[in-house]
Tab-separated table of C-alpha atoms in Angstrom:
chain	number	residue	atom	x	y	z
A	124	UNK	CA	-114.383	16.295	12.755
A	125	UNK	CA	-113.860	18.045	9.705
A	126	UNK	CA	-115.609	15.555	7.077
A	127	UNK	CA	-111.754	14.694	5.948
A	128	UNK	CA	-111.185	13.012	8.486
A	129	UNK	CA	-115.338	10.588	8.324
A	130	UNK	CA	-114.803	10.447	4.496
A	131	UNK	CA	-110.896	9.522	5.453
A	132	UNK	CA	-112.334	5.981	7.775
A	133	UNK	CA	-115.443	5.675	5.638
A	134	UNK	CA	-113.590	3.855	2.269
A	135	UNK	CA	-111.797	1.502	4.927
A	136	UNK	CA	-115.148	0.415	6.622
A	137	UNK	CA	-116.632	0.097	3.359
A	138	UNK	CA	-113.901	-2.401	1.936
A	139	UNK	CA	-113.636	-4.385	4.970
A	140	UNK	CA	-117.347	-5.564	4.872
A	141	UNK	CA	-118.496	-8.595	3.467
A	142	UNK	CA	-121.800	-8.674	4.686
A	143	UNK	CA	-124.021	-8.709	5.443
A	144	UNK	CA	-124.613	-12.001	5.742
A	145	UNK	CA	-128.129	-14.456	6.036
A	146	UNK	CA	-128.577	-13.020	9.216
A	147	UNK	CA	-127.512	-9.329	8.973
A	148	UNK	CA	-124.534	-10.565	11.115
A	149	UNK	CA	-121.449	-7.189	8.946
A	150	UNK	CA	-118.778	-9.684	8.272
A	151	UNK	CA	-115.202	-7.957	7.808
A	152	UNK	CA	-112.770	-10.227	6.331
A	153	UNK	CA	-110.344	-9.897	3.234
A	154	UNK	CA	-110.713	-13.757	1.209
A	155	UNK	CA	-110.649	-16.267	4.011
A	156	UNK	CA	-108.367	-19.371	3.040
A	157	UNK	CA	-110.399	-22.459	1.730
A	158	UNK	CA	-107.981	-23.529	4.538
A	159	UNK	CA	-110.160	-22.789	7.921
A	160	UNK	CA	-112.537	-25.737	7.777
A	161	UNK	CA	-110.376	-28.193	8.735
A	162	UNK	CA	-108.135	-26.082	11.568
A	163	UNK	CA	-109.099	-25.970	15.096
A	164	UNK	CA	-111.418	-23.231	15.705
A	165	UNK	CA	-110.723	-20.229	17.780
A	166	UNK	CA	-112.807	-17.747	19.186
A	167	UNK	CA	-111.642	-14.680	20.769
A	168	UNK	CA	-113.876	-12.250	22.437
A	169	UNK	CA	-112.920	-9.030	22.168
A	170	UNK	CA	-111.526	-7.053	18.807
A	171	UNK	CA	-108.769	-4.632	21.024
A	172	UNK	CA	-105.813	-4.065	21.759
A	173	UNK	CA	-104.592	-7.705	23.380
A	174	UNK	CA	-107.593	-9.417	21.108
A	175	UNK	CA	-106.703	-8.104	17.761
A	176	UNK	CA	-102.724	-9.602	19.198
A	177	UNK	CA	-103.969	-13.245	20.026
A	178	UNK	CA	-106.094	-13.286	16.538
A	179	UNK	CA	-103.192	-12.085	14.033
A	180	UNK	CA	-100.512	-14.694	15.763
A	181	UNK	CA	-103.179	-17.588	15.595
A	182	UNK	CA	-104.418	-16.645	11.917
A	183	UNK	CA	-102.284	-18.877	10.168
A	184	UNK	CA	-102.345	-22.032	11.991
A	185	UNK	CA	-106.652	-21.915	13.211
A	186	UNK	CA	-109.824	-21.222	12.398
A	187	UNK	CA	-109.835	-17.720	13.404
A	188	UNK	CA	-113.138	-15.692	14.233
A	189	UNK	CA	-113.416	-12.145	16.114
A	190	UNK	CA	-116.494	-11.218	17.353
A	191	UNK	CA	-116.951	-7.388	18.711
A	192	UNK	CA	-119.740	-5.343	19.225
A	193	UNK	CA	-117.945	-2.346	17.903
A	194	UNK	CA	-117.161	-2.531	13.707
A	195	UNK	CA	-113.663	-0.278	13.925
A	196	UNK	CA	-110.534	-1.436	17.103
A	197	UNK	CA	-110.701	2.746	19.251
A	198	UNK	CA	-107.494	3.827	19.995
A	199	UNK	CA	-108.453	4.183	23.568
A	200	UNK	CA	-105.878	7.029	25.419
A	201	UNK	CA	-105.686	8.553	21.218
A	202	UNK	CA	-109.653	9.321	21.521
A	203	UNK	CA	-108.073	11.652	25.158
A	204	UNK	CA	-105.326	13.495	22.312
A	205	UNK	CA	-108.822	13.577	19.537
A	206	UNK	CA	-111.076	16.350	21.283
A	207	UNK	CA	-107.831	18.178	22.016
A	208	UNK	CA	-106.549	18.395	19.080
A	209	UNK	CA	-108.882	17.361	15.917
A	210	UNK	CA	-106.884	15.667	13.221
A	211	UNK	CA	-105.936	12.857	15.161
A	212	UNK	CA	-109.511	10.980	15.005
A	213	UNK	CA	-108.954	9.386	12.237
A	214	UNK	CA	-105.465	7.259	13.851
A	215	UNK	CA	-107.527	6.210	16.877
A	216	UNK	CA	-111.011	4.716	14.805
A	217	UNK	CA	-109.427	1.341	13.074
A	218	UNK	CA	-110.614	-0.607	10.748
A	219	UNK	CA	-110.688	-3.877	11.354
A	220	UNK	CA	-110.704	-4.427	6.923
A	221	UNK	CA	-106.674	-5.960	7.268
A	222	UNK	CA	-106.311	-7.377	11.076
A	223	UNK	CA	-106.291	-11.049	9.562
A	224	UNK	CA	-105.877	-12.647	6.498
A	225	UNK	CA	-107.977	-16.311	6.701
A	226	UNK	CA	-110.012	-15.419	10.072
A	227	UNK	CA	-112.986	-13.164	10.177
A	228	UNK	CA	-114.181	-11.021	12.337
A	229	UNK	CA	-117.807	-10.780	13.795
A	230	UNK	CA	-120.027	-7.311	14.542
A	231	UNK	CA	-122.201	-8.578	17.221
A	232	UNK	CA	-122.976	-8.470	21.343
A	233	UNK	CA	-121.865	-11.783	23.128
A	234	UNK	CA	-125.402	-13.186	24.971
A	235	UNK	CA	-124.567	-16.201	26.581
A	236	UNK	CA	-121.109	-18.190	26.843
A	237	UNK	CA	-121.100	-22.069	27.484
A	238	UNK	CA	-118.203	-24.542	27.713
A	239	UNK	CA	-118.109	-25.435	23.703
A	240	UNK	CA	-120.199	-21.687	22.138
A	241	UNK	CA	-120.786	-18.824	22.359
A	242	UNK	CA	-123.668	-17.144	21.007
A	243	UNK	CA	-123.949	-13.977	19.645
A	244	UNK	CA	-126.797	-11.374	18.697
A	245	UNK	CA	-127.040	-8.938	15.874
A	246	UNK	CA	-129.108	-5.570	16.186
A	247	UNK	CA	-132.005	-4.138	15.023
A	248	UNK	CA	-132.626	-7.704	14.339
A	249	UNK	CA	-132.290	-8.993	16.986
A	250	UNK	CA	-130.807	-12.534	15.705
A	251	UNK	CA	-128.719	-15.687	17.153
A	252	UNK	CA	-125.760	-17.353	16.558
A	253	UNK	CA	-124.013	-20.289	18.236
A	254	UNK	CA	-119.727	-20.473	17.450
A	255	UNK	CA	-118.988	-23.522	18.580
A	256	UNK	CA	-115.006	-24.049	19.761
A	257	UNK	CA	-111.890	-25.786	19.976
A	258	UNK	CA	-110.552	-23.312	21.753
A	259	UNK	CA	-112.050	-19.488	23.482
A	260	UNK	CA	-109.833	-16.599	24.575
A	261	UNK	CA	-111.603	-13.399	26.521
A	262	UNK	CA	-110.787	-10.490	25.678
A	263	UNK	CA	-113.344	-8.404	26.491
A	264	UNK	CA	-111.126	-5.774	28.217
A	265	UNK	CA	-112.562	-2.798	30.931
A	266	UNK	CA	-115.407	-0.168	31.049
A	267	UNK	CA	-113.172	3.260	30.249
A	268	UNK	CA	-115.222	6.611	30.886
A	269	UNK	CA	-115.500	8.617	27.786
A	270	UNK	CA	-113.775	10.255	25.606
A	271	UNK	CA	-111.356	7.039	26.101
A	272	UNK	CA	-113.590	5.442	24.804
A	273	UNK	CA	-117.033	6.487	22.792
A	274	UNK	CA	-120.580	5.078	22.923
A	275	UNK	CA	-121.621	4.353	19.664
A	276	UNK	CA	-119.773	1.144	17.871
A	277	UNK	CA	-120.506	2.813	14.532
A	278	UNK	CA	-116.811	4.439	13.953
A	279	UNK	CA	-118.112	7.312	11.677
A	280	UNK	CA	-120.681	7.480	14.789
A	281	UNK	CA	-117.791	7.083	16.770
A	282	UNK	CA	-116.175	10.468	15.515
A	283	UNK	CA	-119.134	12.522	15.479
A	284	UNK	CA	-119.085	12.399	18.872
A	285	UNK	CA	-115.779	13.018	19.107
A	286	UNK	CA	-115.916	15.696	17.060
A	287	UNK	CA	-119.376	16.927	19.176
A	288	UNK	CA	-116.110	17.017	22.548
A	289	UNK	CA	-113.776	19.078	20.937
A	290	UNK	CA	-116.427	22.052	19.862
A	291	UNK	CA	-117.013	21.687	23.254
A	292	UNK	CA	-113.228	22.023	24.656
A	293	UNK	CA	-112.099	24.460	22.405
A	294	UNK	CA	-115.394	26.794	23.806
A	295	UNK	CA	-114.906	26.013	27.147
A	296	UNK	CA	-112.689	28.197	29.505
A	297	UNK	CA	-112.176	26.034	32.389
A	298	UNK	CA	-112.221	21.978	32.395
A	299	UNK	CA	-112.723	19.658	35.498
A	300	UNK	CA	-111.463	16.230	35.324
A	301	UNK	CA	-113.120	13.883	37.830
A	302	UNK	CA	-110.898	11.011	38.531
A	303	UNK	CA	-106.439	10.909	38.475
A	304	UNK	CA	-106.241	7.165	36.567
A	305	UNK	CA	-104.795	6.790	33.457
A	306	UNK	CA	-107.929	8.194	31.369
A	307	UNK	CA	-108.533	11.618	33.172
A	308	UNK	CA	-104.539	12.015	34.281
A	309	UNK	CA	-104.279	12.129	29.928
A	310	UNK	CA	-107.472	14.088	29.619
A	311	UNK	CA	-106.529	16.380	31.638
A	312	UNK	CA	-102.415	16.634	30.086
A	313	UNK	CA	-104.349	16.357	26.297
A	314	UNK	CA	-106.592	19.455	27.091
A	315	UNK	CA	-103.691	21.684	28.827
A	316	UNK	CA	-101.214	20.734	26.041
A	317	UNK	CA	-103.265	22.003	23.406
A	318	UNK	CA	-105.407	24.543	25.122
A	319	UNK	CA	-102.483	25.982	27.205
A	320	UNK	CA	-104.907	28.899	27.884
A	321	UNK	CA	-107.675	26.951	29.247
A	322	UNK	CA	-107.548	26.183	33.371
A	323	UNK	CA	-107.934	22.735	33.644
A	324	UNK	CA	-108.174	21.128	37.113
A	325	UNK	CA	-108.023	17.447	38.010
A	326	UNK	CA	-109.141	16.256	41.308
A	327	UNK	CA	-108.955	12.857	42.630
A	328	UNK	CA	-109.959	10.572	45.786
A	329	UNK	CA	-106.923	9.209	46.254
A	330	UNK	CA	-103.647	10.122	47.493
A	331	UNK	CA	-101.524	9.440	44.313
A	332	UNK	CA	-102.373	9.397	40.811
A	333	UNK	CA	-103.487	7.057	38.331
A	334	UNK	CA	-102.632	4.236	40.263
A	335	UNK	CA	-101.253	3.006	43.472
A	336	UNK	CA	-97.884	0.434	43.479
A	337	UNK	CA	-96.577	2.928	41.457
A	338	UNK	CA	-93.306	4.483	42.460
A	339	UNK	CA	-92.001	7.035	43.556
A	340	UNK	CA	-90.074	7.997	41.081
A	341	UNK	CA	-92.836	7.814	38.309
A	342	UNK	CA	-95.051	9.943	41.230
A	343	UNK	CA	-92.534	12.746	41.322
A	344	UNK	CA	-91.427	13.051	37.899
A	345	UNK	CA	-95.684	13.019	36.832
A	346	UNK	CA	-95.825	16.237	39.972
A	347	UNK	CA	-93.343	17.584	38.474
A	348	UNK	CA	-94.524	17.822	34.772
A	349	UNK	CA	-97.862	18.325	35.691
A	350	UNK	CA	-97.156	21.709	37.215
A	351	UNK	CA	-95.045	22.510	34.741
A	352	UNK	CA	-97.610	22.103	32.357
A	353	UNK	CA	-99.945	23.837	34.500
A	354	UNK	CA	-102.710	21.601	35.354
A	355	UNK	CA	-103.654	22.380	39.477
A	356	UNK	CA	-105.019	18.853	40.993
A	357	UNK	CA	-106.342	18.435	44.102
A	358	UNK	CA	-105.235	15.009	46.124
A	359	UNK	CA	-107.714	13.360	47.984
A	360	UNK	CA	-110.748	15.147	47.346
A	361	UNK	CA	-113.871	13.289	46.840
A	362	UNK	CA	-116.143	14.867	44.462
A	363	UNK	CA	-120.019	14.954	45.989
A	364	UNK	CA	-120.844	14.352	42.024
A	365	UNK	CA	-122.349	17.460	40.740
A	366	UNK	CA	-126.136	16.950	39.284
A	367	UNK	CA	-125.836	18.744	36.154
A	368	UNK	CA	-123.886	15.776	35.280
A	369	UNK	CA	-126.602	12.662	35.428
A	370	UNK	CA	-127.514	10.913	32.304
A	371	UNK	CA	-124.580	12.665	30.759
A	372	UNK	CA	-121.194	11.288	29.112
A	373	UNK	CA	-120.473	15.243	30.807
A	374	UNK	CA	-121.268	19.233	31.286
A	375	UNK	CA	-120.614	21.420	28.989
A	376	UNK	CA	-122.740	24.605	29.153
A	377	UNK	CA	-122.561	27.698	31.842
A	378	UNK	CA	-120.658	27.342	34.395
A	379	UNK	CA	-120.979	25.811	37.685
A	380	UNK	CA	-119.794	24.768	41.252
A	381	UNK	CA	-117.814	21.141	41.680
A	382	UNK	CA	-117.396	21.096	45.408
A	383	UNK	CA	-115.583	18.006	47.422
A	384	UNK	CA	-116.568	16.596	50.194
A	385	UNK	CA	-114.248	19.105	52.255
A	386	UNK	CA	-115.847	21.239	51.255
A	387	UNK	CA	-113.227	22.757	47.548
A	388	UNK	CA	-115.044	23.972	45.323
A	389	UNK	CA	-113.930	24.402	41.575
A	390	UNK	CA	-115.440	26.704	38.720
A	391	UNK	CA	-116.102	24.787	35.330
A	392	UNK	CA	-117.772	25.070	32.409
A	393	UNK	CA	-116.792	21.690	31.484
A	394	UNK	CA	-117.133	19.133	34.045
A	395	UNK	CA	-115.541	15.160	32.911
A	396	UNK	CA	-116.565	12.184	34.989
A	397	UNK	CA	-113.483	9.687	34.653
A	398	UNK	CA	-113.955	7.359	37.417
A	399	UNK	CA	-114.353	3.995	37.859
A	400	UNK	CA	-112.666	2.304	35.210
A	401	UNK	CA	-114.254	-1.881	35.205
A	402	UNK	CA	-113.969	-4.376	33.931
A	403	UNK	CA	-116.052	-5.725	31.410
A	404	UNK	CA	-118.205	-8.167	32.755
A	405	UNK	CA	-121.801	-7.738	31.191
A	406	UNK	CA	-121.147	-10.543	29.326
A	407	UNK	CA	-119.786	-12.399	32.376
A	408	UNK	CA	-122.330	-14.442	34.198
A	409	UNK	CA	-121.389	-18.417	33.264
A	410	UNK	CA	-117.582	-17.802	34.502
A	411	UNK	CA	-119.365	-16.060	37.203
A	412	UNK	CA	-121.941	-19.118	37.905
A	413	UNK	CA	-118.184	-20.798	38.481
A	414	UNK	CA	-117.043	-19.115	40.786
A	415	UNK	CA	-114.394	-17.405	38.402
A	416	UNK	CA	-114.201	-13.995	38.814
A	417	UNK	CA	-112.949	-12.462	41.705
A	418	UNK	CA	-113.980	-9.847	43.175
A	419	UNK	CA	-113.360	-6.800	40.955
A	420	UNK	CA	-115.004	-8.654	38.980
A	421	UNK	CA	-111.496	-10.254	36.504
A	422	UNK	CA	-111.673	-13.860	35.530
A	423	UNK	CA	-109.886	-15.420	37.334
A	424	UNK	CA	-106.596	-17.440	35.456
A	425	UNK	CA	-103.612	-19.350	35.712
A	426	UNK	CA	-99.885	-18.698	34.740
A	427	UNK	CA	-100.924	-20.185	31.639
A	428	UNK	CA	-103.450	-17.261	30.610
A	429	UNK	CA	-105.581	-20.561	31.252
A	430	UNK	CA	-110.042	-19.531	32.980
A	431	UNK	CA	-109.575	-21.796	36.394
A	432	UNK	CA	-110.924	-24.677	36.368
A	433	UNK	CA	-110.377	-25.120	32.499
A	434	UNK	CA	-108.061	-26.177	29.908
A	435	UNK	CA	-109.192	-24.616	26.162
A	436	UNK	CA	-110.392	-20.827	27.512
A	437	UNK	CA	-108.268	-18.669	28.710
A	438	UNK	CA	-108.125	-14.737	29.647
A	439	UNK	CA	-106.003	-11.620	28.925
A	440	UNK	CA	-105.911	-8.278	29.080
A	441	UNK	CA	-107.666	-6.029	32.004
A	442	UNK	CA	-110.313	-8.724	32.314
A	443	UNK	CA	-108.653	-11.116	34.359
A	444	UNK	CA	-106.812	-11.656	37.949
A	445	UNK	CA	-103.052	-11.153	36.509
A	446	UNK	CA	-100.571	-9.468	38.477
A	447	UNK	CA	-99.810	-6.712	36.880
A	448	UNK	CA	-101.216	-2.709	37.214
A	449	UNK	CA	-104.303	-2.695	35.517
A	450	UNK	CA	-104.970	0.940	34.307
């Protein structure tokens, strides 16, 4: 990543932080309104698209606290373009400095949830804090494969991860992408569009890309666009995961063979594993103990997005089981 990219995002992060406070928690706040203390408390877990949308809508009427492990919002599909086009990266990592006018964003890990409060902790101090609530909104999203979601919760470090990956993309000649869901598909297209000279192969274990249930018209148009773009697609091919990917976000190095169970082989010097998107459930033990998770690990909700058995706890986005396409 160009140094100017880091310089662009750093001032916004410094403007937004008011902390750390006495317990070591980073607080991202503009000017908290004195009226917050007299309002009903809403705690929102997750500062992604769903969580921030709700937070902004409730900011003027409730005492809103958003909790996220990151110090920025991640535009995950945008990160896939960022590794192919380095100038795009500063647009994908969005500081929280202008999110709320009255509320506060706390950078912390969620350690426990109960019927009345959320317990959070900060690293590296490990100090914890209880956040009581009148209403809780769980918007913790899903686990996305890299580079859709960098591993670091710090924006500048995340920029560094994208920079390193972008350099590896630039140096490669043949790219293999395992998994044809939303992340794998977008990644294949971004790399091929910005680097048309590279061979890009998308390998998917199912009969259709992205997700089952989409229309035939969608898949026909998608296949046509991929063909015109020059992305090679292998369907119904389950990959024998290369040992070189073990413990890595992706593989970059000497050319290796990516083999499928049917015996097909794809040579590549850059390999991404874009499989296994699941609801983020590491902190959902409370709901699991009450039988509120479905087989996919998503929170069961009613038509009002209220969690099964609760009137004041809601779940939205990728972490809940609403009958919609979860990309």
